[in-house]
Coordinates of C-alpha atoms and ligand atoms in Angstrom, one line a residue:
M6 CA 23.2 -10.1 -23.2
S7 CA 20.9 -7.8 -25.2
A8 CA 18.1 -6.1 -23.6
E9 CA 14.5 -7.4 -24.0
K10 CA 12.1 -5.2 -25.9
V11 CA 8.6 -4.8 -24.5
K12 CA 5.7 -2.7 -25.8
C13 CA 4.1 -2.1 -22.5
L14 CA 5.8 -2.7 -19.1
I15 CA 3.6 -2.7 -16.0
I16 CA 5.4 -2.2 -12.7
G17 CA 3.4 -3.4 -9.7
S18 CA 0.8 -6.0 -8.9
G19 CA -2.0 -4.4 -7.0
P20 CA -5.5 -3.7 -8.4
A21 CA -4.0 -0.9 -10.6
G22 CA -1.3 -3.1 -12.1
Y23 CA -3.5 -6.1 -12.8
T24 CA -6.4 -4.0 -14.2
A25 CA -3.9 -2.2 -16.5
A26 CA -2.7 -5.7 -17.5
I27 CA -6.2 -7.0 -18.3
Y28 CA -6.9 -4.0 -20.5
A29 CA -3.4 -3.9 -22.1
S30 CA -3.4 -7.6 -22.9
R31 CA -6.9 -7.4 -24.4
A32 CA -5.6 -4.5 -26.6
N33 CA -2.8 -6.7 -27.8
L34 CA 0.0 -4.7 -26.1
Q35 CA 1.5 -8.0 -24.9
P36 CA 2.2 -6.5 -21.5
V37 CA 4.9 -7.7 -19.2
L38 CA 4.1 -7.2 -15.5
Y39 CA 6.7 -7.2 -12.7
E40 CA 5.1 -8.0 -9.4
G41 CA 7.6 -6.3 -7.1
I42 CA 8.5 -7.0 -3.5
Q43 CA 4.9 -7.7 -2.4
P44 CA 3.1 -9.7 -5.1
G45 CA -0.6 -8.7 -5.0
G46 CA 0.2 -5.5 -3.2
Q47 CA -1.3 -4.1 0.0
L48 CA -4.6 -5.9 -0.3
T49 CA -2.8 -9.2 0.4
T50 CA -2.2 -8.0 3.9
T51 CA -5.9 -7.2 4.6
T52 CA -8.6 -9.6 5.6
E53 CA -12.0 -9.3 4.1
I54 CA -12.8 -6.7 1.4
D55 CA -16.4 -5.7 1.6
N56 CA -16.4 -2.7 -0.7
F57 CA -15.2 -4.0 -4.0
P58 CA -18.2 -4.1 -6.4
G59 CA -19.1 -7.6 -7.5
Y60 CA -18.5 -9.5 -4.3
P61 CA -21.8 -9.2 -2.3
K62 CA -20.5 -11.5 0.4
G63 CA -17.0 -9.9 0.6
I64 CA -13.8 -11.5 -0.5
D65 CA -10.4 -12.3 1.1
G66 CA -7.7 -9.8 -0.1
Q67 CA -5.3 -12.5 -1.2
E68 CA -8.0 -14.4 -3.0
M69 CA -9.1 -11.3 -4.9
M70 CA -5.6 -10.5 -6.0
N71 CA -5.1 -14.1 -7.1
E72 CA -8.2 -13.8 -9.2
L73 CA -7.1 -10.5 -10.7
K74 CA -3.7 -12.1 -11.6
E75 CA -5.4 -15.1 -13.2
Q76 CA -7.7 -12.8 -15.2
S77 CA -4.8 -10.8 -16.5
M78 CA -2.9 -14.0 -17.5
R79 CA -6.0 -15.3 -19.2
F80 CA -5.5 -12.6 -21.9
G81 CA -1.7 -13.2 -22.1
T82 CA -0.1 -10.9 -19.6
D83 CA 3.4 -12.1 -18.9
V84 CA 3.5 -11.9 -15.1
R85 CA 6.9 -12.1 -13.6
F86 CA 8.4 -12.2 -10.1
G87 CA 11.0 -9.4 -9.9
L88 CA 11.7 -6.0 -8.5
V89 CA 12.5 -3.0 -10.7
T90 CA 15.8 -1.6 -9.3
S91 CA 16.5 1.3 -11.7
A92 CA 14.9 3.4 -14.4
D93 CA 16.1 5.7 -17.1
L94 CA 13.2 7.6 -18.6
S95 CA 15.3 10.1 -20.4
E96 CA 14.4 8.8 -23.9
R97 CA 12.3 6.2 -25.6
P98 CA 12.5 3.2 -25.4
F99 CA 12.8 3.6 -21.6
K100 CA 15.5 1.6 -19.9
I101 CA 14.4 -0.4 -16.9
V102 CA 16.6 -2.8 -14.9
V103 CA 15.0 -5.6 -12.9
D104 CA 16.7 -7.2 -9.9
E105 CA 19.9 -5.2 -10.7
E106 CA 20.7 -7.4 -13.7
K107 CA 18.0 -7.8 -16.3
E108 CA 17.6 -4.9 -18.8
I109 CA 14.3 -4.1 -20.5
L110 CA 13.6 -1.5 -23.2
A111 CA 10.0 -0.5 -22.9
D112 CA 8.0 1.6 -25.4
T113 CA 5.5 2.5 -22.7
I114 CA 5.5 2.1 -18.9
I115 CA 2.7 2.0 -16.5
I116 CA 3.9 2.7 -13.0
A117 CA 1.6 1.0 -10.4
T118 CA 4.0 0.6 -7.6
G119 CA 1.5 1.6 -4.8
A120 CA 2.4 2.8 -1.4
T121 CA 4.2 1.5 1.7
A122 CA 3.4 1.8 5.4
K123 CA 4.8 4.7 7.3
Y124 CA 6.4 4.3 10.7
L125 CA 6.5 6.8 13.6
G126 CA 10.3 7.2 13.4
L127 CA 11.1 6.3 17.1
E128 CA 14.3 4.6 17.9
S129 CA 12.5 2.0 20.0
E130 CA 10.1 1.3 17.2
E131 CA 13.1 0.5 14.9
K132 CA 14.6 -1.7 17.7
Y133 CA 11.6 -3.9 18.1
K134 CA 10.5 -4.1 14.4
G135 CA 9.7 -7.7 13.8
Q136 CA 9.9 -8.4 17.5
G137 CA 6.6 -6.9 18.6
V138 CA 6.4 -3.9 16.3
S139 CA 4.5 -4.5 13.0
A140 CA 2.7 -2.5 10.3
C141 CA 0.4 -5.5 9.4
A142 CA -2.1 -6.9 11.9
T143 CA -3.3 -9.6 9.5
C144 CA 0.3 -10.8 8.9
D145 CA 1.4 -10.8 12.5
G146 CA -1.7 -10.6 14.7
F147 CA -1.7 -14.3 15.2
F148 CA 1.4 -14.2 17.4
Y149 CA -0.5 -12.1 20.0
K150 CA -3.5 -14.4 20.4
G151 CA -5.0 -13.8 23.9
K152 CA -2.5 -11.0 24.7
D153 CA -2.8 -7.2 25.0
V154 CA -1.7 -5.1 22.0
A155 CA -1.9 -1.5 20.8
V156 CA -2.6 0.0 17.4
V157 CA -1.6 3.6 16.6
G158 CA -3.5 5.7 14.1
G159 CA -7.0 7.0 13.6
G160 CA -7.8 6.2 10.0
D161 CA -9.6 3.3 8.3
T162 CA -6.5 1.1 8.4
A163 CA -6.0 1.6 12.2
C164 CA -9.7 0.9 12.9
E165 CA -9.6 -2.1 10.6
E166 CA -6.5 -3.5 12.3
A167 CA -7.9 -2.8 15.7
S168 CA -11.1 -4.7 14.9
Y169 CA -9.2 -7.6 13.4
L170 CA -6.9 -7.8 16.5
A171 CA -9.9 -7.5 18.9
G172 CA -11.1 -10.8 17.5
L173 CA -7.8 -12.5 18.4
C174 CA -6.4 -10.6 21.4
N175 CA -7.5 -10.0 24.9
K176 CA -7.4 -6.2 24.7
V177 CA -6.6 -3.7 22.0
Y178 CA -5.6 -0.1 22.8
L179 CA -6.2 2.3 19.9
I180 CA -3.8 5.2 20.3
V181 CA -5.2 8.3 18.6
R182 CA -3.4 11.6 18.5
R183 CA -6.4 13.8 18.1
D184 CA -9.9 13.7 19.8
V185 CA -11.5 12.4 16.6
L186 CA -11.0 9.5 14.3
R187 CA -10.3 10.1 10.6
A188 CA -11.9 6.8 9.7
S189 CA -15.2 6.4 7.9
K190 CA -18.3 6.5 10.1
A191 CA -18.9 2.7 9.6
M192 CA -15.4 1.9 10.8
Q193 CA -15.7 4.3 13.8
D194 CA -19.0 2.7 14.8
R195 CA -17.5 -0.7 14.6
V196 CA -14.5 0.2 16.8
K197 CA -16.6 2.0 19.3
A198 CA -18.9 -0.9 19.6
T199 CA -16.2 -3.5 20.2
P200 CA -15.9 -4.0 24.0
N201 CA -12.2 -5.0 24.1
I202 CA -11.0 -2.0 22.2
E203 CA -10.1 1.0 24.3
I204 CA -9.5 4.3 22.5
L205 CA -6.8 6.4 24.1
W206 CA -7.6 9.8 22.8
Q207 CA -5.0 12.6 22.3
H208 CA -2.1 10.3 23.1
N209 CA 1.3 10.1 21.3
T210 CA 3.8 7.4 21.8
K211 CA 7.0 8.4 23.5
E212 CA 8.7 5.0 23.6
I213 CA 8.0 1.4 23.1
T214 CA 9.6 -0.7 25.8
G215 CA 10.8 -4.3 25.7
T216 CA 12.5 -7.1 27.6
P217 CA 16.2 -7.6 27.6
M218 CA 15.6 -10.9 25.6
G219 CA 13.9 -8.8 22.9
G220 CA 10.2 -8.5 22.4
V221 CA 7.8 -5.7 23.3
N222 CA 6.4 -5.5 26.9
G223 CA 4.8 -2.0 26.9
A224 CA 4.6 1.6 25.6
I225 CA 5.0 4.9 27.3
L226 CA 2.4 7.4 26.0
V227 CA 2.0 11.1 26.5
H228 CA -1.4 12.8 26.7
K229 CA -1.8 16.2 25.0
N230 CA -1.8 17.8 28.5
G231 CA 1.7 16.3 29.2
T232 CA 0.8 13.4 31.5
E233 CA 2.5 10.1 30.8
K234 CA 0.8 6.8 30.8
K235 CA 2.3 3.3 30.6
I236 CA 0.5 0.5 29.0
D237 CA 1.4 -3.2 29.2
I238 CA 1.3 -4.8 25.7
H239 CA 3.0 -7.5 23.7
G240 CA 2.4 -6.1 20.2
Y241 CA 2.5 -2.6 18.8
F242 CA 0.9 -2.1 15.4
V243 CA 1.6 1.0 13.4
A244 CA -1.2 2.1 11.1
I245 CA -0.6 5.8 10.4
G246 CA -0.8 5.9 6.6
H247 CA 1.5 5.2 3.7
H248 CA 4.0 6.9 1.4
P249 CA 4.0 6.4 -2.4
N250 CA 6.6 4.2 -4.0
S251 CA 7.8 6.7 -6.6
E252 CA 11.4 7.2 -5.7
L253 CA 12.8 5.4 -8.7
F254 CA 11.0 7.6 -11.1
S255 CA 10.9 11.0 -9.3
K256 CA 14.1 12.2 -11.1
W257 CA 12.2 12.1 -14.4
I258 CA 8.6 12.7 -13.7
E259 CA 6.7 15.2 -11.5
V260 CA 5.8 14.3 -7.9
N261 CA 4.1 16.4 -5.2
E262 CA 5.7 17.2 -1.9
E263 CA 4.6 13.9 -0.4
G264 CA 6.0 12.0 -3.4
Y265 CA 2.7 11.2 -5.2
I266 CA 3.1 11.2 -9.0
I267 CA 1.3 14.1 -10.6
T268 CA -0.7 13.1 -13.7
E269 CA -2.1 15.4 -16.3
G270 CA -5.7 16.4 -15.9
K271 CA -8.0 13.5 -15.6
S272 CA -5.6 11.2 -17.4
S273 CA -2.9 8.8 -16.2
K274 CA -0.2 10.7 -18.3
T275 CA 3.0 11.8 -16.4
K276 CA 5.3 14.5 -17.6
V277 CA 7.2 12.0 -19.7
P278 CA 5.2 11.0 -22.9
G279 CA 4.8 7.2 -22.8
V280 CA 5.0 6.9 -19.0
F281 CA 1.7 6.5 -17.2
A282 CA 0.9 6.2 -13.5
A283 CA -2.0 4.4 -11.8
G284 CA -3.2 3.4 -8.4
D285 CA -2.0 4.6 -5.0
V286 CA 1.4 5.9 -6.2
Q287 CA -0.5 8.8 -7.9
D288 CA -3.6 9.1 -5.6
P289 CA -3.3 10.9 -2.3
H290 CA -7.1 11.3 -2.2
Y291 CA -9.1 8.1 -2.7
R292 CA -6.7 5.2 -2.3
Q293 CA -9.3 2.6 -2.7
A294 CA -8.9 -0.8 -4.4
V295 CA -11.7 0.1 -6.8
T296 CA -10.3 3.5 -7.7
A297 CA -6.9 2.0 -8.2
A298 CA -8.4 -0.6 -10.6
G299 CA -10.2 2.2 -12.4
S300 CA -7.0 4.2 -12.9
G301 CA -5.2 1.0 -14.1
C302 CA -7.8 0.8 -16.8
M303 CA -7.2 4.4 -17.7
A304 CA -3.5 3.9 -17.9
A305 CA -3.8 0.9 -20.3
I306 CA -6.1 2.9 -22.5
D307 CA -3.7 5.9 -22.5
A308 CA -0.8 3.6 -23.3
E309 CA -2.7 1.9 -26.1
R310 CA -3.6 5.4 -27.6
F311 CA 0.0 6.6 -27.2
L312 CA 1.4 3.6 -29.0
S313 CA -1.1 3.9 -31.9
E314 CA -0.2 7.6 -32.3
N315 CA 3.6 7.0 -32.0
K316 CA 4.2 4.0 -34.2
Ligands
LIG1166 P1 -4.9 7.8 6.7 O1 -4.0 8.8 6.2 O2 -6.4 7.9 6.4 O3 -4.9 8.0 8.3 C1 -3.7 8.0 9.0 C2 -4.0 8.1 10.5 O4 -2.8 8.0 11.2 C3 -4.7 9.4 10.9 O5 -5.7 9.2 11.9 C4 -3.5 10.2 11.4 O6 -3.9 11.2 12.4 C5 -2.7 9.2 12.0 N1 -1.3 9.6 12.1 C6 -0.5 10.0 11.1 N2 0.8 10.2 11.5 C7 0.8 10.0 12.9 C8 1.7 10.0 13.9 N3 3.0 10.4 13.6 N4 1.4 9.7 15.1 C9 0.1 9.3 15.4 N5 -0.8 9.2 14.5 C10 -0.5 9.5 13.2 O7 -4.3 6.4 6.4 P2 -5.0 5.0 6.4 O8 -3.9 4.0 6.1 O9 -5.9 4.7 7.6 O10 -6.0 5.0 5.1 C11 -5.5 5.4 3.8 C12 -6.7 5.3 2.8 O11 -7.1 4.0 2.6 C13 -7.9 6.2 3.3 O12 -8.4 6.8 2.2 C14 -8.8 5.1 3.8 O13 -10.1 5.5 3.8 C15 -8.5 3.9 2.9 N6 -8.8 2.6 3.6 C16 -10.0 2.1 3.3 C17 -10.3 0.9 3.9 C18 -11.7 0.3 3.6 O14 -12.5 1.0 3.0 N7 -12.0 -0.9 4.0 C19 -9.4 0.2 4.8 C20 -8.1 0.8 5.0 C21 -7.9 2.0 4.4 P3 -4.7 12.5 12.0 O15 -6.1 12.0 11.8 O16 -4.6 13.3 13.3 O17 -4.1 13.1 10.8

């Protein structure tokens, strides 16, 4: 079967991917967008989004992503379910394989593959993944209604997850490794004002414990001063940040030590002419839905200019 030719291939379906698609389709680049493993991206695992301009009353994450998708399709974006499994960016057109079988030849590529949740790396964490250990409170919180749970992390995600779980669960422990939270002041205030959230400052997790039947029943924590503490919990939520999904492309383009794609100056251009990056996969600093959307717009404009200069 011959490979399909595409002028502009967008990889990823978060705010960066869909915004790139809106701009690219309006510029007549006939973009094809592959949604990847989590259609809609990270925002589909969050609840209310209160800081995206244009939604004065806030909007549900899934709903916002559905609207972005619809908007991109209105201008003709070909949105497809599929995962890019390999990439050859050595020459143009770039060779991309989807789901290990479908080959695409793309004149330009916009990488908007986002970032994925990090885990602590404990053996016990791995053992109970999906059986009490989760990286998504809005996906799994429901299972712990009325029970005690813990969230690890001190950033906005951890605070948001703790607040969400506090509305469902009996008690939420927030396990923080330092004596300060990294989260924004508003999130810190919210967490501190929630009576059923207890912050365990300067604690790290030594082990997550469970029952012989499977399922978490507690965690052993260690304070900075060396003292151990056992908490009884049924759910353990990891919210310690993310790593960028750039592995498929890092052989060809430049990434920093954490794997974030390096773009040129204020543009979305990668080291490979014709390949652009947008959203969390290239942004270690801001990582907001609105900044991702903005960089998606930039990538589409850069792709359009590249195509008109390289006919
Ligand atoms: P962050 O990188 O901001 O925070 C990660 C947190 O996890 C830090 O408190 C860090 O501790 C802690 N941590 C990291 N590794 C470990 C470990 N091994 N053990 C224990 N704790 C650990 O990630 P987030 O996902 O919270 O946020 C990412 C970005 O997304 C931020 O820019 C944030 O502002 C944004 N965001 C915004 C939201 C909103 O505006 N509504 C909602 C969610 C996220 P330490 O502080 O000690 O480094």
